[in-house]
Amino acid sequence: MVDSILGHVIFDKEMRAVFYSPQLISPRLTLKSGFHKSRKIELVVKPDPDWKEYIENMLPAPIERERSRSRELLKMLRDSGDDHSKPRTVDFAALFTNENSRIKFLSAAEERGFERSKSIEPLWTDDDGRFWCELTRVLPLNTDEIFKCTAFLREQAQLNEGEFDGWACTVNE
């Protein structure tokens, strides 16, 4: 029984797949390869109890994780006629358990060129006592810049005992 399957593209049309299992698995795997056909492949089976193989070869980079998290939002924007190459104001939100953490987060973000939102209330406290903030930055969505921004803000929120809530923008036709 395979517990998890992880894949990572190595070259065009070639993938390295790693199967994680709590028990030993057979070094041969049979795959269906067509109507009533199958193909046997040999596996390299080795223990990875400290997840070293995963960490060194499979762990996604922060930008890859952010790209994956944003996939559905980008698709919705594109399906609505968005031109991802056009720069626009992007809103980013984060929340914290205390004012001091929010201030530290805002300071780090403003040093990196983010601005407080021009909305009515760029800083607010909700009914649950959480301290929210909204930042903006002008950028297109067709580059890795949006993912660099979200990775940075997510990291800064976590460092300051907070949570990055995500990003939003209007459709830019």
PDB file of N, CA and C in Angstrom, residues 116-165:
ATOM      1  N   ARG A 116       0.354  50.745   2.402  1.00  0.00           N
ATOM      2  CA  ARG A 116      -0.927  50.494   3.049  1.00  0.00           C
ATOM      3  C   ARG A 116      -2.027  50.824   2.056  1.00  0.00           C
ATOM      4  N   SER A 117      -3.061  50.033   2.090  1.00  0.00           N
ATOM      5  CA  SER A 117      -4.174  50.203   1.166  1.00  0.00           C
ATOM      6  C   SER A 117      -4.784  51.590   1.308  1.00  0.00           C
ATOM      7  N   LYS A 118      -5.287  52.099   0.212  1.00  0.00           N
ATOM      8  CA  LYS A 118      -5.967  53.398   0.220  1.00  0.00           C
ATOM      9  C   LYS A 118      -7.454  53.213   0.523  1.00  0.00           C
ATOM     10  N   SER A 119      -7.842  51.990   0.902  1.00  0.00           N
ATOM     11  CA  SER A 119      -9.246  51.724   1.220  1.00  0.00           C
ATOM     12  C   SER A 119      -9.646  52.523   2.457  1.00  0.00           C
ATOM     13  N   ILE A 120     -10.904  52.481   2.773  1.00  0.00           N
ATOM     14  CA  ILE A 120     -11.436  53.240   3.907  1.00  0.00           C
ATOM     15  C   ILE A 120     -10.709  52.872   5.198  1.00  0.00           C
ATOM     16  N   GLU A 121     -10.471  51.585   5.406  1.00  0.00           N
ATOM     17  CA  GLU A 121      -9.817  51.114   6.620  1.00  0.00           C
ATOM     18  C   GLU A 121      -8.724  50.111   6.288  1.00  0.00           C
ATOM     19  N   PRO A 122      -7.472  50.556   6.079  1.00  0.00           N
ATOM     20  CA  PRO A 122      -6.416  49.597   5.777  1.00  0.00           C
ATOM     21  C   PRO A 122      -5.990  48.783   7.003  1.00  0.00           C
ATOM     22  N   LEU A 123      -6.342  49.258   8.191  1.00  0.00           N
ATOM     23  CA  LEU A 123      -6.065  48.541   9.441  1.00  0.00           C
ATOM     24  C   LEU A 123      -7.370  48.439  10.214  1.00  0.00           C
ATOM     25  N   TRP A 124      -7.688  47.246  10.692  1.00  0.00           N
ATOM     26  CA  TRP A 124      -8.908  47.094  11.475  1.00  0.00           C
ATOM     27  C   TRP A 124      -8.778  45.898  12.406  1.00  0.00           C
ATOM     28  N   THR A 125      -9.680  45.864  13.390  1.00  0.00           N
ATOM     29  CA  THR A 125      -9.759  44.751  14.329  1.00  0.00           C
ATOM     30  C   THR A 125     -11.145  44.133  14.170  1.00  0.00           C
ATOM     31  N   ASP A 126     -11.191  42.804  14.020  1.00  0.00           N
ATOM     32  CA  ASP A 126     -12.483  42.150  13.822  1.00  0.00           C
ATOM     33  C   ASP A 126     -13.126  41.793  15.160  1.00  0.00           C
ATOM     34  N   ASP A 127     -14.315  41.202  15.106  1.00  0.00           N
ATOM     35  CA  ASP A 127     -15.062  40.851  16.319  1.00  0.00           C
ATOM     36  C   ASP A 127     -14.363  39.793  17.162  1.00  0.00           C
ATOM     37  N   ASP A 128     -13.452  39.035  16.558  1.00  0.00           N
ATOM     38  CA  ASP A 128     -12.697  38.016  17.288  1.00  0.00           C
ATOM     39  C   ASP A 128     -11.411  38.565  17.901  1.00  0.00           C
ATOM     40  N   GLY A 129     -11.183  39.870  17.779  1.00  0.00           N
ATOM     41  CA  GLY A 129     -10.003  40.492  18.371  1.00  0.00           C
ATOM     42  C   GLY A 129      -8.734  40.323  17.550  1.00  0.00           C
ATOM     43  N   ARG A 130      -8.872  39.978  16.268  1.00  0.00           N
ATOM     44  CA  ARG A 130      -7.691  39.842  15.407  1.00  0.00           C
ATOM     45  C   ARG A 130      -7.389  41.175  14.737  1.00  0.00           C
ATOM     46  N   PHE A 131      -6.106  41.424  14.549  1.00  0.00           N
ATOM     47  CA  PHE A 131      -5.632  42.687  13.991  1.00  0.00           C
ATOM     48  C   PHE A 131      -5.305  42.486  12.510  1.00  0.00           C
ATOM     49  N   TRP A 132      -6.091  43.059  11.641  1.00  0.00           N
ATOM     50  CA  TRP A 132      -5.971  42.907  10.197  1.00  0.00           C
ATOM     51  C   TRP A 132      -5.221  44.082   9.579  1.00  0.00           C
ATOM     52  N   CYS A 133      -4.645  43.838   8.411  1.00  0.00           N
ATOM     53  CA  CYS A 133      -4.089  44.939   7.624  1.00  0.00           C
ATOM     54  C   CYS A 133      -4.194  44.578   6.148  1.00  0.00           C
ATOM     55  N   GLU A 134      -4.264  45.621   5.330  1.00  0.00           N
ATOM     56  CA  GLU A 134      -4.326  45.431   3.886  1.00  0.00           C
ATOM     57  C   GLU A 134      -3.243  46.284   3.243  1.00  0.00           C
ATOM     58  N   LEU A 135      -2.464  45.637   2.387  1.00  0.00           N
ATOM     59  CA  LEU A 135      -1.377  46.300   1.670  1.00  0.00           C
ATOM     60  C   LEU A 135      -1.644  46.224   0.177  1.00  0.00           C
ATOM     61  N   THR A 136      -0.990  47.084  -0.589  1.00  0.00           N
ATOM     62  CA  THR A 136      -1.134  47.036  -2.032  1.00  0.00           C
ATOM     63  C   THR A 136       0.219  47.125  -2.708  1.00  0.00           C
ATOM     64  N   ARG A 137       0.217  46.683  -3.949  1.00  0.00           N
ATOM     65  CA  ARG A 137       1.384  46.814  -4.818  1.00  0.00           C
ATOM     66  C   ARG A 137       0.878  46.757  -6.244  1.00  0.00           C
ATOM     67  N   VAL A 138       1.470  47.557  -7.121  1.00  0.00           N
ATOM     68  CA  VAL A 138       1.093  47.553  -8.532  1.00  0.00           C
ATOM     69  C   VAL A 138       2.025  46.604  -9.271  1.00  0.00           C
ATOM     70  N   LEU A 139       1.425  45.605  -9.943  1.00  0.00           N
ATOM     71  CA  LEU A 139       2.230  44.639 -10.691  1.00  0.00           C
ATOM     72  C   LEU A 139       1.361  43.848 -11.654  1.00  0.00           C
ATOM     73  N   PRO A 140       1.978  43.275 -12.696  1.00  0.00           N
ATOM     74  CA  PRO A 140       1.241  42.373 -13.580  1.00  0.00           C
ATOM     75  C   PRO A 140       1.173  40.988 -12.932  1.00  0.00           C
ATOM     76  N   LEU A 141       0.319  40.132 -13.464  1.00  0.00           N
ATOM     77  CA  LEU A 141       0.180  38.791 -12.899  1.00  0.00           C
ATOM     78  C   LEU A 141       0.874  37.724 -13.745  1.00  0.00           C
ATOM     79  N   ASN A 142       1.504  38.128 -14.850  1.00  0.00           N
ATOM     80  CA  ASN A 142       2.095  37.135 -15.751  1.00  0.00           C
ATOM     81  C   ASN A 142       3.573  36.876 -15.486  1.00  0.00           C
ATOM     82  N   THR A 143       4.060  37.284 -14.330  1.00  0.00           N
ATOM     83  CA  THR A 143       5.453  37.025 -13.957  1.00  0.00           C
ATOM     84  C   THR A 143       5.467  36.376 -12.575  1.00  0.00           C
ATOM     85  N   ASP A 144       6.629  35.950 -12.151  1.00  0.00           N
ATOM     86  CA  ASP A 144       6.750  35.367 -10.809  1.00  0.00           C
ATOM     87  C   ASP A 144       6.691  36.417  -9.709  1.00  0.00           C
ATOM     88  N   GLU A 145       6.599  37.688 -10.066  1.00  0.00           N
ATOM     89  CA  GLU A 145       6.593  38.743  -9.055  1.00  0.00           C
ATOM     90  C   GLU A 145       5.440  38.583  -8.063  1.00  0.00           C
ATOM     91  N   ILE A 146       4.256  38.212  -8.542  1.00  0.00           N
ATOM     92  CA  ILE A 146       3.117  38.022  -7.634  1.00  0.00           C
ATOM     93  C   ILE A 146       3.422  36.911  -6.627  1.00  0.00           C
ATOM     94  N   PHE A 147       4.106  35.856  -7.076  1.00  0.00           N
ATOM     95  CA  PHE A 147       4.427  34.741  -6.185  1.00  0.00           C
ATOM     96  C   PHE A 147       5.553  35.107  -5.221  1.00  0.00           C
ATOM     97  N   LYS A 148       6.489  35.940  -5.667  1.00  0.00           N
ATOM     98  CA  LYS A 148       7.532  36.433  -4.764  1.00  0.00           C
ATOM     99  C   LYS A 148       6.900  37.282  -3.665  1.00  0.00           C
ATOM    100  N   CYS A 149       5.923  38.109  -4.054  1.00  0.00           N
ATOM    101  CA  CYS A 149       5.232  38.959  -3.073  1.00  0.00           C
ATOM    102  C   CYS A 149       4.494  38.118  -2.041  1.00  0.00           C
ATOM    103  N   THR A 150       3.711  37.134  -2.507  1.00  0.00           N
ATOM    104  CA  THR A 150       2.936  36.343  -1.560  1.00  0.00           C
ATOM    105  C   THR A 150       3.840  35.473  -0.690  1.00  0.00           C
ATOM    106  N   ALA A 151       4.933  34.953  -1.253  1.00  0.00           N
ATOM    107  CA  ALA A 151       5.864  34.150  -0.446  1.00  0.00           C
ATOM    108  C   ALA A 151       6.489  35.011   0.647  1.00  0.00           C
ATOM    109  N   PHE A 152       6.897  36.239   0.291  1.00  0.00           N
ATOM    110  CA  PHE A 152       7.495  37.147   1.269  1.00  0.00           C
ATOM    111  C   PHE A 152       6.491  37.505   2.365  1.00  0.00           C
ATOM    112  N   LEU A 153       5.272  37.887   1.959  1.00  0.00           N
ATOM    113  CA  LEU A 153       4.274  38.285   2.956  1.00  0.00           C
ATOM    114  C   LEU A 153       3.852  37.119   3.840  1.00  0.00           C
ATOM    115  N   ARG A 154       3.735  35.920   3.272  1.00  0.00           N
ATOM    116  CA  ARG A 154       3.391  34.741   4.073  1.00  0.00           C
ATOM    117  C   ARG A 154       4.478  34.478   5.117  1.00  0.00           C
ATOM    118  N   GLU A 155       5.751  34.556   4.679  1.00  0.00           N
ATOM    119  CA  GLU A 155       6.868  34.328   5.594  1.00  0.00           C
ATOM    120  C   GLU A 155       6.886  35.383   6.703  1.00  0.00           C
ATOM    121  N   GLN A 156       6.714  36.656   6.335  1.00  0.00           N
ATOM    122  CA  GLN A 156       6.734  37.726   7.331  1.00  0.00           C
ATOM    123  C   GLN A 156       5.567  37.596   8.318  1.00  0.00           C
ATOM    124  N   ALA A 157       4.400  37.215   7.816  1.00  0.00           N
ATOM    125  CA  ALA A 157       3.255  37.028   8.719  1.00  0.00           C
ATOM    126  C   ALA A 157       3.558  35.917   9.720  1.00  0.00           C
ATOM    127  N   GLN A 158       4.097  34.811   9.245  1.00  0.00           N
ATOM    128  CA  GLN A 158       4.419  33.697  10.144  1.00  0.00           C
ATOM    129  C   GLN A 158       5.496  34.081  11.159  1.00  0.00           C
ATOM    130  N   LEU A 159       6.508  34.814  10.705  1.00  0.00           N
ATOM    131  CA  LEU A 159       7.564  35.262  11.617  1.00  0.00           C
ATOM    132  C   LEU A 159       7.016  36.166  12.715  1.00  0.00           C
ATOM    133  N   ASN A 160       5.915  36.847  12.421  1.00  0.00           N
ATOM    134  CA  ASN A 160       5.320  37.776  13.381  1.00  0.00           C
ATOM    135  C   ASN A 160       4.023  37.234  13.979  1.00  0.00           C
ATOM    136  N   GLU A 161       3.947  35.920  14.091  1.00  0.00           N
ATOM    137  CA  GLU A 161       2.821  35.251  14.738  1.00  0.00           C
ATOM    138  C   GLU A 161       1.480  35.591  14.107  1.00  0.00           C
ATOM    139  N   GLY A 162       1.492  35.742  12.782  1.00  0.00           N
ATOM    140  CA  GLY A 162       0.270  36.069  12.079  1.00  0.00           C
ATOM    141  C   GLY A 162      -0.007  35.088  10.959  1.00  0.00           C
ATOM    142  N   GLU A 163      -0.950  35.479  10.137  1.00  0.00           N
ATOM    143  CA  GLU A 163      -1.368  34.628   9.025  1.00  0.00           C
ATOM    144  C   GLU A 163      -1.586  35.499   7.790  1.00  0.00           C
ATOM    145  N   PHE A 164      -1.001  35.080   6.673  1.00  0.00           N
ATOM    146  CA  PHE A 164      -1.242  35.749   5.404  1.00  0.00           C
ATOM    147  C   PHE A 164      -2.581  35.249   4.888  1.00  0.00           C
ATOM    148  N   ASP A 165      -3.511  36.168   4.587  1.00  0.00           N
ATOM    149  CA  ASP A 165      -4.857  35.785   4.205  1.00  0.00           C
ATOM    150  C   ASP A 165      -5.011  35.602   2.684  1.00  0.00           C
TER     151      ASP A 165
END
